[in-house]
PDB file of N, CA and C in Angstrom:
ATOM      1  N   UNK A   1       9.352 -45.406  42.913  1.00  0.00           N
ATOM      2  CA  UNK A   1      10.724 -45.429  43.387  1.00  0.00           C
ATOM      3  C   UNK A   1      11.396 -46.713  42.898  1.00  0.00           C
ATOM      4  N   UNK A   2      12.589 -46.558  42.393  1.00  0.00           N
ATOM      5  CA  UNK A   2      13.323 -47.715  41.872  1.00  0.00           C
ATOM      6  C   UNK A   2      13.889 -48.571  42.992  1.00  0.00           C
ATOM      7  N   UNK A   3      13.982 -49.852  42.719  1.00  0.00           N
ATOM      8  CA  UNK A   3      14.596 -50.761  43.679  1.00  0.00           C
ATOM      9  C   UNK A   3      16.118 -50.676  43.558  1.00  0.00           C
ATOM     10  N   UNK A   4      16.785 -51.003  44.651  1.00  0.00           N
ATOM     11  CA  UNK A   4      18.249 -50.979  44.695  1.00  0.00           C
ATOM     12  C   UNK A   4      18.758 -52.395  44.460  1.00  0.00           C
ATOM     13  N   UNK A   5      19.708 -52.537  43.544  1.00  0.00           N
ATOM     14  CA  UNK A   5      20.311 -53.847  43.314  1.00  0.00           C
ATOM     15  C   UNK A   5      21.592 -53.955  44.134  1.00  0.00           C
ATOM     16  N   UNK A   6      21.696 -55.027  44.918  1.00  0.00           N
ATOM     17  CA  UNK A   6      22.862 -55.273  45.754  1.00  0.00           C
ATOM     18  C   UNK A   6      23.305 -56.719  45.566  1.00  0.00           C
ATOM     19  N   UNK A   7      24.567 -56.977  45.830  1.00  0.00           N
ATOM     20  CA  UNK A   7      25.065 -58.349  45.792  1.00  0.00           C
ATOM     21  C   UNK A   7      25.249 -58.845  47.212  1.00  0.00           C
ATOM     22  N   UNK A   8      24.856 -60.102  47.428  1.00  0.00           N
ATOM     23  CA  UNK A   8      25.028 -60.742  48.735  1.00  0.00           C
ATOM     24  C   UNK A   8      25.689 -62.104  48.509  1.00  0.00           C
ATOM     25  N   UNK A   9      26.202 -62.662  49.578  1.00  0.00           N
ATOM     26  CA  UNK A   9      26.795 -63.991  49.539  1.00  0.00           C
ATOM     27  C   UNK A   9      25.924 -64.907  50.381  1.00  0.00           C
ATOM     28  N   UNK A  10      25.460 -65.994  49.820  1.00  0.00           N
ATOM     29  CA  UNK A  10      24.604 -66.930  50.533  1.00  0.00           C
ATOM     30  C   UNK A  10      25.372 -67.536  51.714  1.00  0.00           C
ATOM     31  N   UNK A  11      24.776 -67.509  52.922  1.00  0.00           N
ATOM     32  CA  UNK A  11      25.464 -68.080  54.080  1.00  0.00           C
ATOM     33  C   UNK A  11      25.484 -69.612  54.088  1.00  0.00           C
ATOM     34  N   UNK A  12      24.803 -70.240  53.153  1.00  0.00           N
ATOM     35  CA  UNK A  12      24.801 -71.710  53.045  1.00  0.00           C
ATOM     36  C   UNK A  12      25.807 -72.189  51.994  1.00  0.00           C
ATOM     37  N   UNK A  13      25.653 -71.714  50.756  1.00  0.00           N
ATOM     38  CA  UNK A  13      26.472 -72.231  49.650  1.00  0.00           C
ATOM     39  C   UNK A  13      27.595 -71.282  49.227  1.00  0.00           C
ATOM     40  N   UNK A  14      27.644 -70.083  49.817  1.00  0.00           N
ATOM     41  CA  UNK A  14      28.668 -69.072  49.530  1.00  0.00           C
ATOM     42  C   UNK A  14      28.654 -68.533  48.101  1.00  0.00           C
ATOM     43  N   UNK A  15      27.572 -68.758  47.383  1.00  0.00           N
ATOM     44  CA  UNK A  15      27.447 -68.190  46.037  1.00  0.00           C
ATOM     45  C   UNK A  15      27.042 -66.718  46.141  1.00  0.00           C
ATOM     46  N   UNK A  16      27.596 -65.902  45.265  1.00  0.00           N
ATOM     47  CA  UNK A  16      27.237 -64.491  45.202  1.00  0.00           C
ATOM     48  C   UNK A  16      26.060 -64.337  44.257  1.00  0.00           C
ATOM     49  N   UNK A  17      25.082 -63.523  44.678  1.00  0.00           N
ATOM     50  CA  UNK A  17      23.902 -63.293  43.845  1.00  0.00           C
ATOM     51  C   UNK A  17      23.418 -61.865  44.015  1.00  0.00           C
ATOM     52  N   UNK A  18      22.674 -61.388  43.038  1.00  0.00           N
ATOM     53  CA  UNK A  18      22.081 -60.056  43.099  1.00  0.00           C
ATOM     54  C   UNK A  18      20.686 -60.147  43.680  1.00  0.00           C
ATOM     55  N   UNK A  19      20.361 -59.183  44.548  1.00  0.00           N
ATOM     56  CA  UNK A  19      19.018 -59.088  45.107  1.00  0.00           C
ATOM     57  C   UNK A  19      18.523 -57.655  44.917  1.00  0.00           C
ATOM     58  N   UNK A  20      17.212 -57.499  44.874  1.00  0.00           N
ATOM     59  CA  UNK A  20      16.614 -56.176  44.763  1.00  0.00           C
ATOM     60  C   UNK A  20      16.021 -55.787  46.104  1.00  0.00           C
ATOM     61  N   UNK A  21      16.279 -54.542  46.513  1.00  0.00           N
ATOM     62  CA  UNK A  21      15.817 -54.027  47.794  1.00  0.00           C
ATOM     63  C   UNK A  21      14.909 -52.834  47.546  1.00  0.00           C
ATOM     64  N   UNK A  22      13.791 -52.789  48.269  1.00  0.00           N
ATOM     65  CA  UNK A  22      12.847 -51.678  48.183  1.00  0.00           C
ATOM     66  C   UNK A  22      13.321 -50.559  49.109  1.00  0.00           C
ATOM     67  N   UNK A  23      13.713 -49.395  48.578  1.00  0.00           N
ATOM     68  CA  UNK A  23      14.239 -48.325  49.424  1.00  0.00           C
ATOM     69  C   UNK A  23      13.166 -47.498  50.128  1.00  0.00           C
ATOM     70  N   UNK A  24      11.901 -47.832  49.958  1.00  0.00           N
ATOM     71  CA  UNK A  24      10.839 -47.030  50.574  1.00  0.00           C
ATOM     72  C   UNK A  24      10.702 -47.289  52.075  1.00  0.00           C
ATOM     73  N   UNK A  25      11.283 -48.378  52.584  1.00  0.00           N
ATOM     74  CA  UNK A  25      11.268 -48.678  54.017  1.00  0.00           C
ATOM     75  C   UNK A  25      12.690 -48.595  54.556  1.00  0.00           C
ATOM     76  N   UNK A  26      12.880 -47.846  55.632  1.00  0.00           N
ATOM     77  CA  UNK A  26      14.227 -47.654  56.180  1.00  0.00           C
ATOM     78  C   UNK A  26      14.823 -48.923  56.774  1.00  0.00           C
ATOM     79  N   UNK A  27      13.992 -49.734  57.446  1.00  0.00           N
ATOM     80  CA  UNK A  27      14.459 -50.967  58.083  1.00  0.00           C
ATOM     81  C   UNK A  27      13.564 -52.110  57.632  1.00  0.00           C
ATOM     82  N   UNK A  28      14.188 -53.198  57.199  1.00  0.00           N
ATOM     83  CA  UNK A  28      13.436 -54.354  56.707  1.00  0.00           C
ATOM     84  C   UNK A  28      14.076 -55.639  57.209  1.00  0.00           C
ATOM     85  N   UNK A  29      13.243 -56.597  57.580  1.00  0.00           N
ATOM     86  CA  UNK A  29      13.688 -57.937  57.954  1.00  0.00           C
ATOM     87  C   UNK A  29      12.764 -58.928  57.257  1.00  0.00           C
ATOM     88  N   UNK A  30      13.338 -59.835  56.493  1.00  0.00           N
ATOM     89  CA  UNK A  30      12.528 -60.814  55.779  1.00  0.00           C
ATOM     90  C   UNK A  30      13.361 -62.036  55.435  1.00  0.00           C
ATOM     91  N   UNK A  31      12.694 -63.101  55.021  1.00  0.00           N
ATOM     92  CA  UNK A  31      13.356 -64.338  54.626  1.00  0.00           C
ATOM     93  C   UNK A  31      13.070 -64.585  53.153  1.00  0.00           C
ATOM     94  N   UNK A  32      14.126 -64.957  52.432  1.00  0.00           N
ATOM     95  CA  UNK A  32      14.012 -65.245  50.998  1.00  0.00           C
ATOM     96  C   UNK A  32      14.902 -66.442  50.698  1.00  0.00           C
ATOM     97  N   UNK A  33      14.456 -67.329  49.827  1.00  0.00           N
ATOM     98  CA  UNK A  33      15.255 -68.503  49.477  1.00  0.00           C
ATOM     99  C   UNK A  33      16.425 -68.123  48.579  1.00  0.00           C
ATOM    100  N   UNK A  34      17.545 -68.810  48.779  1.00  0.00           N
ATOM    101  CA  UNK A  34      18.716 -68.631  47.925  1.00  0.00           C
ATOM    102  C   UNK A  34      18.343 -69.021  46.491  1.00  0.00           C
ATOM    103  N   UNK A  35      18.803 -68.241  45.540  1.00  0.00           N
ATOM    104  CA  UNK A  35      18.529 -68.504  44.127  1.00  0.00           C
ATOM    105  C   UNK A  35      19.292 -69.717  43.610  1.00  0.00           C
ATOM    106  N   UNK A  36      20.323 -70.142  44.345  1.00  0.00           N
ATOM    107  CA  UNK A  36      21.158 -71.259  43.914  1.00  0.00           C
ATOM    108  C   UNK A  36      20.808 -72.552  44.650  1.00  0.00           C
ATOM    109  N   UNK A  37      20.878 -72.511  45.996  1.00  0.00           N
ATOM    110  CA  UNK A  37      20.707 -73.749  46.771  1.00  0.00           C
ATOM    111  C   UNK A  37      19.320 -73.888  47.417  1.00  0.00           C
ATOM    112  N   UNK A  38      18.496 -72.845  47.327  1.00  0.00           N
ATOM    113  CA  UNK A  38      17.109 -72.838  47.816  1.00  0.00           C
ATOM    114  C   UNK A  38      16.964 -72.861  49.337  1.00  0.00           C
ATOM    115  N   UNK A  39      18.030 -72.680  50.096  1.00  0.00           N
ATOM    116  CA  UNK A  39      17.926 -72.583  51.550  1.00  0.00           C
ATOM    117  C   UNK A  39      17.385 -71.194  51.923  1.00  0.00           C
ATOM    118  N   UNK A  40      16.673 -71.096  53.047  1.00  0.00           N
ATOM    119  CA  UNK A  40      16.112 -69.802  53.457  1.00  0.00           C
ATOM    120  C   UNK A  40      17.177 -68.888  54.067  1.00  0.00           C
ATOM    121  N   UNK A  41      17.287 -67.681  53.523  1.00  0.00           N
ATOM    122  CA  UNK A  41      18.239 -66.674  53.995  1.00  0.00           C
ATOM    123  C   UNK A  41      17.454 -65.587  54.714  1.00  0.00           C
ATOM    124  N   UNK A  42      17.905 -65.224  55.910  1.00  0.00           N
ATOM    125  CA  UNK A  42      17.285 -64.137  56.667  1.00  0.00           C
ATOM    126  C   UNK A  42      18.011 -62.841  56.307  1.00  0.00           C
ATOM    127  N   UNK A  43      17.264 -61.872  55.795  1.00  0.00           N
ATOM    128  CA  UNK A  43      17.811 -60.579  55.393  1.00  0.00           C
ATOM    129  C   UNK A  43      17.477 -59.522  56.434  1.00  0.00           C
ATOM    130  N   UNK A  44      18.459 -58.707  56.759  1.00  0.00           N
ATOM    131  CA  UNK A  44      18.257 -57.503  57.564  1.00  0.00           C
ATOM    132  C   UNK A  44      18.786 -56.351  56.725  1.00  0.00           C
ATOM    133  N   UNK A  45      17.892 -55.426  56.396  1.00  0.00           N
ATOM    134  CA  UNK A  45      18.239 -54.342  55.479  1.00  0.00           C
ATOM    135  C   UNK A  45      18.025 -53.009  56.178  1.00  0.00           C
ATOM    136  N   UNK A  46      18.985 -52.110  56.013  1.00  0.00           N
ATOM    137  CA  UNK A  46      18.835 -50.749  56.513  1.00  0.00           C
ATOM    138  C   UNK A  46      19.172 -49.797  55.380  1.00  0.00           C
ATOM    139  N   UNK A  47      18.227 -48.907  55.081  1.00  0.00           N
ATOM    140  CA  UNK A  47      18.431 -47.892  54.052  1.00  0.00           C
ATOM    141  C   UNK A  47      18.964 -46.646  54.738  1.00  0.00           C
ATOM    142  N   UNK A  48      20.038 -46.109  54.232  1.00  0.00           N
ATOM    143  CA  UNK A  48      20.619 -44.893  54.806  1.00  0.00           C
ATOM    144  C   UNK A  48      19.890 -43.691  54.231  1.00  0.00           C
ATOM    145  N   UNK A  49      19.281 -42.917  55.091  1.00  0.00           N
ATOM    146  CA  UNK A  49      18.404 -41.829  54.670  1.00  0.00           C
ATOM    147  C   UNK A  49      19.104 -40.755  53.843  1.00  0.00           C
ATOM    148  N   UNK A  50      20.397 -40.560  54.062  1.00  0.00           N
ATOM    149  CA  UNK A  50      21.095 -39.534  53.291  1.00  0.00           C
ATOM    150  C   UNK A  50      21.252 -39.924  51.821  1.00  0.00           C
ATOM    151  N   UNK A  51      21.195 -41.211  51.534  1.00  0.00           N
ATOM    152  CA  UNK A  51      21.297 -41.680  50.153  1.00  0.00           C
ATOM    153  C   UNK A  51      20.441 -42.931  49.987  1.00  0.00           C
ATOM    154  N   UNK A  52      19.275 -42.788  49.384  1.00  0.00           N
ATOM    155  CA  UNK A  52      18.371 -43.929  49.237  1.00  0.00           C
ATOM    156  C   UNK A  52      18.957 -45.028  48.363  1.00  0.00           C
ATOM    157  N   UNK A  53      19.994 -44.707  47.605  1.00  0.00           N
ATOM    158  CA  UNK A  53      20.611 -45.734  46.760  1.00  0.00           C
ATOM    159  C   UNK A  53      21.636 -46.554  47.526  1.00  0.00           C
ATOM    160  N   UNK A  54      21.820 -46.244  48.801  1.00  0.00           N
ATOM    161  CA  UNK A  54      22.799 -46.955  49.620  1.00  0.00           C
ATOM    162  C   UNK A  54      22.078 -47.804  50.657  1.00  0.00           C
ATOM    163  N   UNK A  55      22.198 -49.112  50.535  1.00  0.00           N
ATOM    164  CA  UNK A  55      21.544 -50.037  51.467  1.00  0.00           C
ATOM    165  C   UNK A  55      22.596 -50.889  52.149  1.00  0.00           C
ATOM    166  N   UNK A  56      22.420 -51.094  53.440  1.00  0.00           N
ATOM    167  CA  UNK A  56      23.283 -51.994  54.202  1.00  0.00           C
ATOM    168  C   UNK A  56      22.509 -53.289  54.412  1.00  0.00           C
ATOM    169  N   UNK A  57      23.040 -54.390  53.895  1.00  0.00           N
ATOM    170  CA  UNK A  57      22.349 -55.674  53.962  1.00  0.00           C
ATOM    171  C   UNK A  57      23.212 -56.672  54.719  1.00  0.00           C
ATOM    172  N   UNK A  58      22.601 -57.330  55.697  1.00  0.00           N
ATOM    173  CA  UNK A  58      23.281 -58.447  56.340  1.00  0.00           C
ATOM    174  C   UNK A  58      22.401 -59.683  56.156  1.00  0.00           C
ATOM    175  N   UNK A  59      23.055 -60.809  55.942  1.00  0.00           N
ATOM    176  CA  UNK A  59      22.338 -62.064  55.719  1.00  0.00           C
ATOM    177  C   UNK A  59      22.796 -63.100  56.735  1.00  0.00           C
ATOM    178  N   UNK A  60      21.882 -63.997  57.076  1.00  0.00           N
ATOM    179  CA  UNK A  60      22.196 -65.048  58.048  1.00  0.00           C
ATOM    180  C   UNK A  60      21.426 -66.307  57.679  1.00  0.00           C
ATOM    181  N   UNK A  61      21.907 -67.403  58.202  1.00  0.00           N
ATOM    182  CA  UNK A  61      21.190 -68.675  58.049  1.00  0.00           C
ATOM    183  C   UNK A  61      19.936 -68.623  58.893  1.00  0.00           C
ATOM    184  N   UNK A  62      18.888 -69.282  58.465  1.00  0.00           N
ATOM    185  CA  UNK A  62      17.651 -69.294  59.229  1.00  0.00           C
ATOM    186  C   UNK A  62      17.820 -70.007  60.566  1.00  0.00           C
ATOM    187  N   UNK A  63      18.738 -70.974  60.632  1.00  0.00           N
ATOM    188  CA  UNK A  63      18.928 -71.730  61.857  1.00  0.00           C
ATOM    189  C   UNK A  63      19.939 -71.117  62.818  1.00  0.00           C
ATOM    190  N   UNK A  64      20.417 -69.900  62.532  1.00  0.00           N
ATOM    191  CA  UNK A  64      21.349 -69.209  63.440  1.00  0.00           C
ATOM    192  C   UNK A  64      20.589 -68.518  64.554  1.00  0.00           C
TER     193      UNK A  64
END
């Protein structure tokens, strides 16, 4: 299964970046470092079952 490419905005530096999401899991929560400023970003991902190519991603600061 192909990964989904989505754009997010870093909650620390406000830079936009592309991330890859694995659509095989409907709900995902994980932490990944920003590609620009290296701060830890908390990801909450929900894959919509009607379309595996559609992912809802919310990001937050680790200290929130």
